[in-house]
Structures are given as C-alpha cells and as structure tokens.
Amino acid sequence: MTQGRLYPNYLGIELGIAEKLAIKAIAAATGEVEDRVSAAYRKTGDLGTVAEDLLRGKGQLRFGGERLTVDEVYATFDKIARSRGPGSTESKIKLLTELLAKSTPAESKFIIRMAVGKLRLGVADMTILDALAVAHGDGKDSRTLLERAYNLSSDLGVVATTLLTGGMNAIESFKVTVGKPIRPMLAERLSDPREILDKMNGTAAAEYKYDGLRVQAHVSQEEVTLFSRRMENITDQFPDVQKLLKEKLAAKEAIVEGEAVPVDSTTGDIQPFQAISQRRGRKYDLERMVEVIPIALFLFDLLYLNGRDYTQDQFLERRNTLGELVEGRERLNLSSQIIVNEAGQLDKFMEQAIADGCEGLMIKSIGPDSAYNAGARGWNWIKYKRDYKSEMQDTVDLVVVGAFSGRGRRGGTYGAVLLAAYDQKDDVFRTVCKCGSGFKDEDLSKLASLLKKYLIPHRHARVDSKVEADAWFTPELVLEVTGAEITLSPVHTCGIGIVRPGSGLAIRFPRFTGRWRDDKSPEEATTQTEVIEMYQTQLKKLG
Ligand code: ATP
C-alpha cells in the first residue's frame, strides 16, 4: 500500500476508482453537495486534501472511537477492485463512503489519493527490498537474497510474507511458483565472435536468436498462463500457443521460456516479426488471426518442472531436461542449438540462422555458474546480432526451378516455389530463395496450371541447387519478387564461393509482388552478378 498498489503488477488488477466516483463518496461521507466537492477539487487539484479539509470542517474525529486498521482499508479496497458488473458503481461508492466515514481527516487524504491512483510516494520496489532487509532480515546485506526471491516471484507481498513468517532461511530457499512470473534473464551484447568465446572461456552453446515475442509459459494441469517479457499476462492473445503447450508439452507442471514466432501457414517458414504484432490488442478477429498468422514456439529454457525448481541448475541440465519434454513436433520446438568452441563455427551458424529467418545468435554459458539469473543482465548470455536492417532497394525477377507441396489451406497445391537467378557465365540457374509469401489464392491456382507444362521428374540439368524440392521444372516461368535484404546463405547457390568460401547469397523474407514476368525469358531474369552487386551495395550503404 506504500506503493499505492494492492497486488503485484502482473495480475493487472487496478483499484480503478474514477475521480467522479470519489467525489460522490466524499460528498456522501461529508454531507456536502457534489458541486462543492468538485469546486474545491478544481481549486486544489488534489482530491485527497479536499476530503481531508471537508472532514476536518465537519469536525469528524473518529467513528465511535474505533481505529481504522490497515487490514480493513486493504480489505475494502480489495472488494472495490474486484467488484464488476451491474450495480458495481454504486457498491464501489458505498464501500468508499463507509471507509471515509470511519477515517480521521488525515487518513482520508491518503485513502482518497490511493483510491484514485495518485498516492505517488515514489517508493520503488528496490527501496521496499532495502527496507525489508534492514527491518526484518539480517541487515543491508540480506538485500541480495531478498532481491533474488523477488526476481523469482515478481511479488513483493509474497517476499515480505515469506520473510516475516520464515525469516532469512525461508528467503534463502525461496522457490519459483507456477503462476507467478519470473523476471527474465537478459543478455549482454558483443559483435566479435572471438571476444564472445573469450568471455565464455572458450566454449559455449550457440542458439538461433528468433525475432519474435518472448513468452514465459506457466503450465499446470488446470491451465496455461503466458507472460510477456514485461510480465504482462498475454494468455488471451495466444489461444493457439496455449493449446500447443497443453497438448504437446510432456509435463504436468512446468515453467518454460521461448520465443513465439509467426510462421507461414502453408510452408511453415519463419515470417517477419511484424506479423505477430498485428495480433496485439485484437479481440474480435483473433480467431481469423490465429489461422492467417499461425505461431510457432521455440523453447529455450526450463525454469521449473513437476515440483522441482531448475533456476539454480546449470544451463545444459535445464536444456537437456527441456529436450525430454518436447519432441520437436509441429510448431512446438526447441531453439536450434550447437556447442561451439571456434569463431568460425559461430560465423557459419550465424549465416544459417539468418538464412532461416532469424536475427542472429544467442551465445550462452555452459559453465558451472550458468544458472538462470532471473531479472539480471549478464555475460552468461550474449547476443550476437548484425546491427543493420534494410529493405531491398529493387525488386528482382527470378526463375521458378522447383516447388514445395502446400500444407493446411494450400494442401493439394504448391505452397512455395524455389527461385533462381541466372548465371550468364556458366549458363545455369542458381537458387536464391524459397518463396511462399505474396501469393493470393487465384495466384496459386494460376501458378499450378502455368507450371504443369514445365514439370519434370528430376532437377533440371541447368539448375544448381542444394535444396531438395518436391517438384522440379524446366526453368521457364519468371516472377517478380521483393525482399527484406540479401544475406549470406549456406543453403542457396547464387554467387556461391564468390563473396565468401562455401557461402551463397539468399533473399531474406522474399515476397511475390503479384507481377508475372511473362514478358521475360529465363535468361533475361536477374543475374547472379546483379544479386552480388546488390549485396555489395547494401554492405557499403551500411558502412
Ligand atoms: P533485452 O532483452 O536484451 O533488453 P530486447 O528485448 O531488445 O533486449 P534483444 O536485445 O533482441 O531483446 O535480445 C534478447 C531477446 O532475444 C530475449 O529477450 C528473447 O526474447 C529473444 N530470443 C530469441 N531467441 C532466443 C534464444 N534462443 N534464447 C534466448 N533469448 C532469445
């Protein structure tokens, strides 16, 4: 209550008494007309002092000599916060009026300020922890352990109760609880792979850094609750993620963390993050959104499982146990991970991550001190991102050399095509992306009928591809495509070995523009040389 709050923030319950209601309660408790209360408020700008002055004017001291207790104030506020539905406005006013009728003028000032959300004593969470350490712990130094308990529960009330009932012993053995969000562990940033490995004492786990929304899922037999990075309850926005965990996570009770990423509904490929943000705040067409922008969850940490707190365990222990709960079934996966001990491995894995639609890597300590540091930013996690984001300056015209069968709504037809640029020197077509975005339903049926006549049972001799397509075509059909940027790629063969040994170039997040370039022959498509030039211009622009 010192902070003007009744509950921890993550519950999202506000006391929420509108000023208008508070004015009515003050008027009722003091026997004033509402207009006078409002006029006094306009003059002072503080409803608290208005209540105080009016009660003092009325000569109110104490109701029957009875002292108002903190418990009683809390219980009344609690009732107010929880009253909903028809008649709740009247009952809120009544409860607040009763409280004012029992309070001294000075008490009424703080009661009203708290009721309208303007207590503002400026007492931060950390100040409360400091105060608890001194008042009930073993002095200032207890703060670290108290803070840990707070980071594991996000609930100052629980920390205080634990301390006052069980002392510092109970704080030392404080455990996470399903339903109470754990403050997330955060990463430092470095951009040199050698430096990163030095920090990690030579070896570490490297993971794809998915560009989505961090989700902390609390799974119990009754329900699945999802919290955001800021510990807001986002369960309602992601009924599909809830269902995924309920059905596919092999655990009775667990707290897991992962990144929720939008994927293409037909190819399953990762989509740009913006697609997920379209979901936020949408109540009405959520059902449609769930279908149009499905979500895959890539789990990267385990904090609790069936009665056991894992936050103090080493990272690989957590990760291995997590692996036992997930079979990499559709849309519920573990984050891609390898163990690295050389800078070259990091760079290669980075290329692969980018090619797969991720924004970089997370490098994680696997040493003896690799516990989950709730609420802390530290060197046990290092993010390795490329610091640029750009838009491709120009569209490209690419040749369809293969296709992939569609899933879901695109079942029975092609879901994506394998596209290539033309290499004039060797007179071959080299792949540069797999594209499933931008096709409307009518485009897809047109695509299938246009491709029919080019279908061949194997890869065409003039096509250079490391990717295995479901169907192969004689290179004939040309499409216009746009994308986010050109990146190095371990998968595609356009420009292979020219920009970097072993690497080709790929278009990231390719999208069909809707233009069929039937005015172009395949040899008039964008060339490998042009793709390389575009990549180099992009690098120059980024300095
Ligand atoms: P920060 O979280 O460091 O304050 P931020 O919110 O902008 O910054 P980033 O800097 O992009 O996030 O990096 C950290 C985030 O990366 C994590 O909070 C998580 O959401 C995301 N992430 C994606 N993949 C992983 C992974 N494999 N392991 C851990 N985090 C991951």
XYZ file of C-alpha atoms and ligand atoms in Angstrom:
574
model
C 0.000 0.000 0.000
C 3.010 2.268 0.439
C 3.330 1.972 -3.308
C -0.347 2.658 -3.876
C -0.841 -0.914 -5.120
C -2.975 -3.750 -3.899
C -1.490 -6.565 -5.945
C 1.644 -7.369 -7.884
C 1.643 -5.697 -11.296
C 1.447 -8.919 -13.270
C -2.110 -9.533 -12.118
C -3.108 -6.403 -13.983
C -5.837 -5.530 -11.467
C -6.228 -1.815 -10.896
C -8.056 -0.307 -7.974
C -9.527 1.984 -10.583
C -11.889 4.378 -8.844
C -12.774 7.178 -11.213
C -12.492 10.700 -9.785
C -16.200 11.182 -10.356
C -16.971 8.270 -8.044
C -14.533 9.502 -5.405
C -16.273 12.912 -5.482
C -19.618 11.214 -4.876
C -18.173 9.251 -1.945
C -16.597 12.366 -0.408
C -19.901 14.223 -0.777
C -21.822 11.376 0.852
C -19.348 10.952 3.710
C -19.158 14.677 4.498
C -22.770 15.645 3.763
C -21.632 18.142 1.131
C -23.205 18.648 -2.276
C -21.141 17.175 -5.107
C -20.726 20.559 -6.788
C -18.891 21.950 -3.798
C -16.584 18.966 -3.676
C -15.868 19.380 -7.383
C -15.272 23.127 -6.986
C -12.793 22.512 -4.166
C -11.056 19.899 -6.315
C -10.738 22.340 -9.207
C -9.073 24.781 -6.849
C -6.548 22.442 -5.219
C -6.110 19.729 -7.839
C -5.873 17.099 -5.108
C -8.955 15.152 -4.067
C -7.075 13.876 -1.012
C -6.764 17.291 0.573
C -10.356 18.071 -0.411
C -11.548 15.053 1.608
C -9.255 15.987 4.494
C -10.449 19.611 4.642
C -14.121 18.719 4.388
C -13.909 16.047 7.074
C -12.000 18.393 9.339
C -14.621 21.092 8.692
C -17.263 18.645 9.662
C -15.437 18.013 12.894
C -15.099 14.274 12.239
C -12.653 12.681 14.579
C -13.225 9.003 14.893
C -16.253 6.897 14.423
C -17.208 5.638 17.872
C -13.564 5.834 18.898
C -12.845 2.842 16.642
C -9.463 2.846 14.884
C -9.405 2.095 11.209
C -6.863 -0.691 10.623
C -4.632 -1.225 7.610
C -6.252 -4.631 7.182
C -9.668 -3.084 6.989
C -8.608 -0.477 4.451
C -6.932 -3.179 2.367
C -9.931 -5.492 2.558
C -12.285 -2.710 1.475
C -10.054 -1.686 -1.424
C -9.789 -5.340 -2.385
C -13.572 -5.594 -2.540
C -13.750 -2.406 -4.606
C -11.139 -3.664 -7.071
C -12.955 -6.936 -7.542
C -16.485 -5.605 -7.910
C -17.679 -5.937 -11.503
C -20.862 -5.869 -13.497
C -24.212 -4.241 -12.933
C -24.519 -2.326 -9.678
C -20.753 -2.293 -9.166
C -20.510 1.502 -9.445
C -22.973 2.004 -6.600
C -21.299 -0.609 -4.469
C -17.863 0.963 -5.045
C -19.176 4.372 -3.935
C -20.826 2.812 -0.914
C -17.672 0.972 0.178
C -15.516 4.061 -0.208
C -18.068 6.212 1.619
C -18.061 3.802 4.557
C -14.307 3.893 4.697
C -14.263 7.701 4.723
C -16.929 7.775 7.404
C -14.616 5.806 9.684
C -11.409 7.649 8.944
C -9.785 10.688 10.525
C -9.281 13.687 8.208
C -5.573 12.823 7.744
C -6.365 9.198 6.964
C -8.996 10.219 4.422
C -6.376 12.162 2.482
C -4.301 9.033 1.837
C -7.302 6.786 1.314
C -8.637 9.041 -1.409
C -5.251 9.516 -3.053
C -4.774 5.771 -3.169
C -8.303 5.209 -4.443
C -7.805 7.492 -7.439
C -4.287 6.220 -8.131
C -2.449 9.341 -7.005
C -0.660 8.274 -3.856
C 2.716 8.720 -5.540
C 5.090 8.401 -2.619
C 7.778 7.373 -5.084
C 8.737 4.196 -3.238
C 10.378 1.849 -5.736
C 10.434 -1.947 -5.473
C 14.119 -1.885 -4.601
C 13.501 0.566 -1.750
C 10.992 -1.834 -0.245
C 13.529 -4.667 -0.507
C 16.148 -2.492 1.218
C 13.678 -1.654 3.955
C 12.749 -5.307 4.429
C 16.435 -6.267 4.648
C 17.046 -3.794 7.437
C 13.760 -4.166 9.306
C 13.315 -7.939 9.187
C 16.371 -9.509 7.524
C 19.967 -9.702 8.732
C 20.696 -6.133 7.720
C 21.570 -4.449 4.437
C 23.422 -7.455 3.042
C 20.235 -9.514 3.032
C 19.060 -7.404 0.153
C 20.718 -9.655 -2.472
C 18.783 -12.728 -1.358
C 15.573 -10.762 -0.991
C 16.044 -9.435 -4.486
C 16.515 -12.966 -5.779
C 13.234 -14.001 -4.159
C 11.584 -11.005 -5.765
C 13.056 -11.862 -9.176
C 11.672 -15.374 -8.858
C 8.144 -14.246 -7.951
C 7.638 -10.647 -9.134
C 5.614 -10.268 -5.953
C 6.844 -8.022 -3.124
C 3.919 -9.111 -0.956
C 4.973 -12.748 -1.087
C 8.598 -11.856 -0.379
C 7.590 -9.824 2.683
C 5.251 -12.518 3.988
C 7.893 -15.212 3.487
C 10.472 -13.137 5.347
C 8.212 -12.307 8.260
C 6.955 -15.842 8.700
C 10.045 -17.923 7.881
C 12.930 -15.489 8.324
C 16.015 -15.351 6.085
C 16.147 -19.162 5.949
C 12.904 -19.215 4.062
C 14.178 -16.462 1.733
C 17.345 -18.440 1.071
C 15.363 -21.468 -0.009
C 12.766 -19.434 -1.899
C 11.423 -21.293 -4.935
C 9.582 -20.325 -8.061
C 5.818 -20.854 -8.180
C 3.695 -21.782 -11.167
C 1.527 -18.750 -11.931
C 3.970 -16.132 -10.640
C 6.103 -14.720 -13.457
C 9.869 -14.959 -13.097
C 11.729 -11.812 -14.080
C 13.555 -12.668 -17.304
C 17.271 -13.269 -17.591
C 18.788 -10.753 -20.037
C 21.792 -10.709 -22.311
C 24.814 -8.508 -22.907
C 25.829 -7.724 -26.471
C 29.065 -8.235 -28.412
C 29.826 -8.201 -32.113
C 33.126 -10.073 -32.323
C 32.881 -13.873 -32.224
C 36.380 -14.246 -30.763
C 35.604 -11.862 -27.967
C 32.374 -13.733 -27.303
C 34.186 -17.054 -26.974
C 36.799 -15.484 -24.687
C 34.045 -14.302 -22.385
C 32.675 -17.843 -22.377
C 36.067 -19.384 -21.535
C 36.401 -20.916 -24.955
C 33.225 -22.920 -25.292
C 29.522 -22.158 -25.237
C 26.109 -23.053 -26.562
C 25.041 -21.028 -29.590
C 21.368 -20.750 -30.406
C 19.285 -19.177 -33.095
C 18.033 -15.794 -31.942
C 14.445 -15.826 -33.134
C 12.882 -12.463 -33.809
C 9.541 -12.781 -32.103
C 7.933 -12.309 -28.759
C 9.430 -13.708 -25.588
C 6.931 -15.892 -23.801
C 7.183 -17.367 -20.326
C 4.647 -20.142 -20.079
C 3.350 -21.444 -16.773
C 1.773 -24.811 -17.362
C -0.311 -26.592 -14.764
C -2.901 -29.292 -15.077
C -5.674 -26.742 -14.861
C -4.363 -24.027 -17.126
C -1.624 -22.474 -19.201
C -0.710 -18.870 -18.425
C 1.512 -16.849 -20.737
C 3.572 -13.862 -19.627
C 5.404 -11.350 -21.798
C 8.950 -10.100 -21.268
C 7.431 -7.309 -19.178
C 5.479 -9.886 -17.174
C 2.106 -8.916 -18.516
C -0.427 -11.694 -18.775
C -0.820 -12.221 -22.533
C -2.651 -15.552 -22.371
C -5.771 -14.276 -24.110
C -3.871 -13.115 -27.187
C -2.431 -16.542 -27.867
C -5.083 -19.240 -27.563
C -3.119 -21.277 -30.115
C 0.107 -21.178 -28.083
C -1.879 -22.174 -25.024
C -3.313 -25.142 -26.873
C 0.085 -26.108 -28.262
C 1.583 -26.304 -24.784
C -1.401 -28.035 -23.274
C -1.337 -30.737 -25.921
C 2.309 -31.120 -26.768
C 4.446 -30.326 -23.743
C 5.038 -33.578 -21.891
C 4.811 -32.134 -18.377
C 2.206 -31.966 -15.651
C 3.545 -28.727 -14.272
C 6.250 -26.612 -15.803
C 7.591 -23.138 -16.393
C 9.285 -22.802 -19.749
C 10.559 -19.894 -21.791
C 10.626 -19.497 -25.517
C 10.216 -17.165 -28.436
C 6.872 -17.061 -30.246
C 7.423 -16.507 -33.945
C 4.951 -16.010 -36.788
C 5.205 -18.668 -39.462
C 3.762 -19.015 -42.930
C 0.577 -21.040 -42.682
C 1.439 -23.158 -45.670
C 5.231 -23.523 -45.728
C 5.912 -23.288 -42.001
C 8.740 -20.802 -42.750
C 9.501 -18.070 -40.226
C 7.909 -14.734 -41.089
C 8.954 -11.170 -40.202
C 8.150 -10.202 -36.629
C 5.640 -7.509 -37.683
C 3.159 -10.271 -38.461
C 2.880 -11.114 -34.764
C 2.388 -7.546 -33.640
C -0.798 -7.437 -35.691
C -2.247 -9.774 -33.097
C -1.803 -7.475 -30.151
C -4.867 -5.700 -28.952
C -7.144 -7.541 -31.379
C -10.055 -9.060 -29.612
C -12.633 -9.526 -32.278
C -10.889 -11.143 -35.183
C -8.432 -13.144 -33.128
C -9.857 -16.387 -34.445
C -9.081 -15.378 -38.000
C -5.621 -14.124 -36.988
C -4.797 -17.460 -35.410
C -5.392 -19.048 -38.790
C -3.792 -16.441 -41.026
C -0.753 -15.820 -38.837
C -0.034 -19.061 -37.043
C 2.645 -19.101 -34.402
C 5.479 -21.478 -33.686
C 7.074 -21.564 -30.263
C 10.815 -22.189 -29.955
C 11.547 -23.108 -26.359
C 14.949 -22.134 -24.968
C 14.797 -22.598 -21.208
C 13.248 -24.624 -18.410
C 12.765 -22.988 -15.010
C 10.542 -25.444 -13.194
C 9.279 -28.973 -13.699
C 6.896 -31.133 -11.662
C 7.738 -29.712 -8.249
C 11.434 -29.009 -8.903
C 12.930 -25.541 -9.272
C 15.533 -25.606 -12.060
C 16.675 -21.986 -11.861
C 19.852 -22.877 -9.952
C 20.822 -25.715 -12.289
C 23.449 -25.371 -14.994
C 22.202 -24.409 -18.417
C 22.782 -27.727 -20.186
C 21.000 -29.603 -17.413
C 17.988 -27.337 -17.933
C 18.189 -27.622 -21.690
C 18.531 -31.415 -21.709
C 15.558 -31.817 -19.398
C 13.602 -29.419 -21.604
C 14.513 -31.592 -24.579
C 12.805 -34.543 -22.935
C 9.525 -32.612 -22.834
C 9.471 -31.586 -26.472
C 9.590 -33.897 -29.420
C 10.057 -31.120 -31.962
C 6.536 -31.695 -33.062
C 4.882 -29.264 -35.362
C 5.036 -25.675 -34.046
C 6.491 -26.625 -30.665
C 10.234 -26.931 -30.961
C 13.455 -26.399 -29.085
C 15.587 -23.484 -30.247
C 18.252 -24.640 -32.719
C 21.461 -25.088 -30.783
C 25.042 -26.213 -31.282
C 28.017 -26.278 -28.934
C 30.831 -24.123 -30.297
C 34.488 -23.592 -29.481
C 35.732 -21.762 -32.569
C 34.885 -18.372 -34.004
C 34.432 -19.881 -37.475
C 31.679 -22.150 -36.190
C 29.875 -19.142 -34.791
C 30.000 -17.319 -38.113
C 28.728 -20.314 -40.024
C 25.895 -20.870 -37.599
C 25.077 -17.165 -37.817
C 24.686 -17.416 -41.590
C 22.408 -20.376 -41.207
C 20.332 -18.521 -38.589
C 19.888 -15.532 -40.891
C 19.020 -17.778 -43.816
C 16.348 -19.397 -41.668
C 14.740 -16.035 -40.892
C 16.376 -15.335 -37.508
C 18.083 -12.106 -36.475
C 21.302 -13.549 -35.112
C 22.536 -15.791 -32.333
C 22.311 -16.038 -28.568
C 25.502 -17.414 -27.070
C 25.026 -18.984 -23.668
C 27.467 -20.026 -20.985
C 27.574 -23.748 -20.241
C 29.967 -23.379 -17.293
C 29.407 -24.296 -13.627
C 27.886 -20.871 -12.905
C 25.357 -20.981 -15.723
C 22.268 -20.813 -13.505
C 19.210 -18.885 -14.672
C 19.849 -15.377 -13.349
C 16.323 -14.067 -13.036
C 15.971 -10.343 -13.589
C 19.654 -9.844 -14.329
C 21.550 -8.751 -17.413
C 24.904 -10.504 -17.533
C 27.653 -12.136 -19.566
C 26.186 -15.627 -19.222
C 24.063 -14.750 -22.238
C 25.499 -12.740 -25.098
C 23.550 -11.627 -28.125
C 25.360 -11.620 -31.427
C 23.282 -9.669 -33.911
C 24.003 -7.878 -37.077
C 23.168 -4.308 -36.350
C 21.592 -3.474 -39.609
C 18.203 -3.889 -41.094
C 17.479 -2.707 -44.579
C 14.961 -3.015 -47.317
C 15.972 -4.356 -50.671
C 16.214 -1.347 -52.966
C 14.859 -3.068 -56.015
C 12.637 -5.939 -56.988
C 14.206 -8.927 -58.739
C 12.868 -11.169 -61.491
C 13.516 -14.805 -60.675
C 13.003 -18.116 -62.390
C 10.865 -20.889 -60.910
C 13.008 -24.034 -60.828
C 11.193 -26.099 -58.206
C 8.238 -26.124 -55.839
C 7.162 -27.406 -52.441
C 3.855 -29.039 -51.595
C 1.473 -26.845 -49.631
C 0.164 -27.589 -46.182
C -3.066 -26.567 -44.475
C -5.114 -24.306 -46.707
C -2.698 -24.895 -49.565
C -2.887 -28.684 -49.276
C -3.031 -30.375 -52.692
C -1.273 -27.499 -54.433
C 2.106 -25.787 -54.229
C 2.808 -23.841 -51.042
C 6.083 -22.241 -52.117
C 8.412 -22.070 -55.090
C 12.173 -22.434 -55.362
C 13.539 -19.426 -57.237
C 16.804 -18.896 -59.055
C 18.884 -16.143 -60.624
C 20.667 -16.605 -63.948
C 24.416 -17.187 -64.090
C 25.449 -15.951 -67.568
C 28.982 -17.292 -67.345
C 28.038 -20.916 -66.779
C 24.587 -20.601 -68.370
C 22.882 -22.133 -65.322
C 20.222 -21.063 -62.824
C 21.324 -20.839 -59.199
C 18.829 -20.812 -56.340
C 18.418 -17.684 -54.251
C 15.277 -18.246 -52.144
C 12.206 -20.255 -51.348
C 9.166 -18.031 -51.674
C 5.688 -18.760 -50.339
C 4.544 -15.250 -49.451
C 2.552 -12.814 -51.534
C 0.517 -15.414 -53.435
C -3.227 -14.900 -53.395
C -5.498 -17.930 -53.853
C -6.024 -17.137 -57.521
C -2.249 -16.732 -57.991
C -1.726 -20.211 -56.604
C -4.119 -21.871 -58.998
C -2.619 -19.903 -61.878
C 0.853 -20.963 -60.704
C -0.117 -24.652 -60.677
C -1.605 -24.508 -64.158
C 1.312 -22.494 -65.611
C 3.876 -24.861 -64.116
C 2.157 -28.008 -65.299
C 3.740 -27.900 -68.714
C 7.248 -27.449 -67.286
C 7.061 -30.295 -64.743
C 9.950 -32.791 -64.964
C 10.716 -35.784 -62.719
C 14.126 -34.555 -61.501
C 16.203 -31.419 -61.104
C 16.848 -29.766 -64.465
C 20.439 -30.104 -65.677
C 20.794 -26.302 -65.890
C 19.692 -25.827 -62.290
C 22.240 -25.657 -59.480
C 20.523 -26.387 -56.178
C 21.458 -27.759 -52.770
C 17.793 -27.607 -51.758
C 15.606 -30.672 -52.397
C 12.303 -29.551 -53.890
C 9.100 -31.633 -54.040
C 8.663 -30.858 -57.737
C 11.165 -29.739 -60.393
C 10.583 -27.661 -63.514
C 12.304 -26.680 -66.704
C 13.421 -23.113 -65.969
C 10.887 -21.025 -67.889
C 8.500 -19.122 -65.642
C 9.698 -15.725 -64.337
C 8.189 -13.924 -61.315
C 8.841 -10.554 -59.733
C 9.903 -10.740 -56.109
C 10.796 -8.284 -53.380
C 12.515 -8.996 -50.059
C 13.967 -7.598 -46.880
C 17.639 -7.848 -47.795
C 20.274 -10.040 -49.357
C 22.176 -12.219 -46.930
C 24.912 -14.826 -46.952
C 23.447 -18.289 -47.145
C 24.777 -21.782 -46.506
C 21.821 -23.199 -48.441
C 21.493 -21.297 -51.702
C 23.877 -21.466 -54.622
C 23.586 -17.990 -56.166
C 27.057 -16.410 -56.021
C 28.438 -19.439 -54.216
C 32.065 -19.069 -53.222
C 32.325 -15.614 -54.769
C 31.545 -13.429 -51.784
C 32.742 -15.938 -49.235
C 34.058 -19.515 -49.483
C 31.260 -22.029 -49.057
C 28.531 -19.378 -48.904
C 25.948 -18.341 -51.408
C 23.516 -15.440 -51.314
C 19.849 -15.503 -50.442
C 16.942 -13.100 -50.374
C 15.569 -12.807 -46.882
C 11.765 -12.775 -46.493
C 11.009 -12.957 -50.214
C 7.553 -11.980 -51.389
C 5.821 -12.324 -54.765
C 4.795 -8.821 -55.892
C 1.889 -10.119 -57.991
C 3.647 -9.451 -61.304
C 4.087 -12.395 -63.652
C 7.020 -11.528 -65.878
C 5.800 -13.466 -68.902
C 7.429 -10.713 -70.936
C 10.823 -12.075 -69.863
C 12.659 -15.196 -70.911
C 14.517 -17.028 -68.128
C 17.836 -15.737 -69.495
C 16.507 -12.208 -69.063
C 15.872 -12.765 -65.370
C 18.006 -11.067 -62.715
C 21.541 -12.384 -62.968
C 23.855 -13.742 -60.319
C 26.155 -10.769 -60.967
C 23.323 -8.353 -60.232
C 22.494 -10.138 -56.975
C 26.150 -9.928 -55.910
C 26.210 -6.228 -56.795
C 23.060 -5.617 -54.795
C 24.610 -7.388 -51.821
C 27.773 -5.297 -52.071
C 25.865 -2.020 -52.390
C 23.867 -2.995 -49.361
C 27.074 -3.624 -47.387
C 28.549 -0.279 -48.467
C 25.429 1.617 -47.507
C 25.614 0.069 -44.077
C 29.209 1.149 -43.777
P 16.993 -7.121 -23.992
O 16.064 -8.286 -23.772
O 18.422 -7.561 -24.037
O 16.731 -5.961 -23.112
P 15.491 -6.769 -26.323
O 14.237 -7.008 -25.595
O 15.522 -5.725 -27.371
O 16.719 -6.533 -25.390
P 17.136 -8.421 -27.755
O 18.215 -7.493 -27.484
O 16.740 -8.513 -29.173
O 15.854 -8.149 -26.938
O 17.596 -9.886 -27.209
C 17.086 -10.643 -26.185
C 15.823 -11.364 -26.584
O 16.027 -12.310 -27.617
C 15.232 -12.241 -25.490
O 14.558 -11.492 -24.540
C 14.317 -13.166 -26.259
O 13.061 -12.552 -26.414
C 14.947 -13.237 -27.631
N 15.439 -14.577 -28.011
C 15.295 -15.131 -29.241
N 15.855 -16.336 -29.313
C 16.380 -16.608 -28.105
C 17.095 -17.707 -27.565
N 17.408 -18.779 -28.288
N 17.484 -17.627 -26.260
C 17.188 -16.539 -25.521
N 16.516 -15.460 -25.986
C 16.115 -15.482 -27.259
